Amino acid sequence: VIGLPAIVTGFSSLFMEMMQSAVDEYAGDPSHTISVVNDTLLPPWSNPVSEEAPEDESTPLPCSFTDALHFMEMSPEEAKREYFDQIEEHVSPAFRAATKVEELLRSEKGVKAFVPSNWEGIRIPPLELVFKGNIPERQKPRARPVNPRLYENAEKE
C-alpha cells in the first residue's frame, strides 16, 4: 500500500508535476465546472423499473415436480412427441447400440412410464395423522449460553 508519505518521498517530483499540470489545465475555469457531479442527476427511483432483472428471468420458479407438471400442461400427443424427441438427446449412442433400450423407451410400456396422462397421486389409502391433545400452541427455544471466554466481548456488544 502506498500512502501519502511514500508518494511524497518516492514520487515527489512526479506528484508535483501532475499537480502543476492539473493547475495549468483548469486555471481559468470556475470551480463549479471542475466538479464530477453533473446537473442531470435524477432522484433515485424517480423512473420505475419496468423490465425484470436478467437474473430473475433466468432463474426458474421453485417447483417440486416440474417435469411431471410440464407434461400435464400439454395434450397427450404433444407430450409423446416431445418425449420421443428427447430420447436421442438423453440416451447415449453406445448404450443404444449395445441394448434394445430405444425400442423399450418407444414402446407403450416406456410411454406409460415417462409420459403421464393423468395424475393419480401415490395411490395409498387416506392417511390420518393423530396428534397428542396437550401440544403447546407455541414453544420458545432456550437461548444458547455464551462461551465464558467470549462473555466480556458479548456483554459489550
PDB file of C-alpha atoms in Angstrom, residues 42-49:
ATOM      1  CA  LEU A  42     -32.202  12.302 -11.012  1.00  0.00           C
ATOM      2  CA  PRO A  43     -33.658  11.420  -7.651  1.00  0.00           C
ATOM      3  CA  PRO A  44     -33.350   7.696  -7.013  1.00  0.00           C
ATOM      4  CA  TRP A  45     -36.342   5.568  -8.078  1.00  0.00           C
ATOM      5  CA  SER A  46     -37.919   8.505  -9.955  1.00  0.00           C
ATOM      6  CA  ASN A  47     -38.352   6.252 -13.005  1.00  0.00           C
ATOM      7  CA  PRO A  48     -39.978   2.951 -12.036  1.00  0.00           C
ATOM      8  CA  VAL A  49     -38.136  -0.143 -13.230  1.00  0.00           C
TER       9      VAL A  49
END
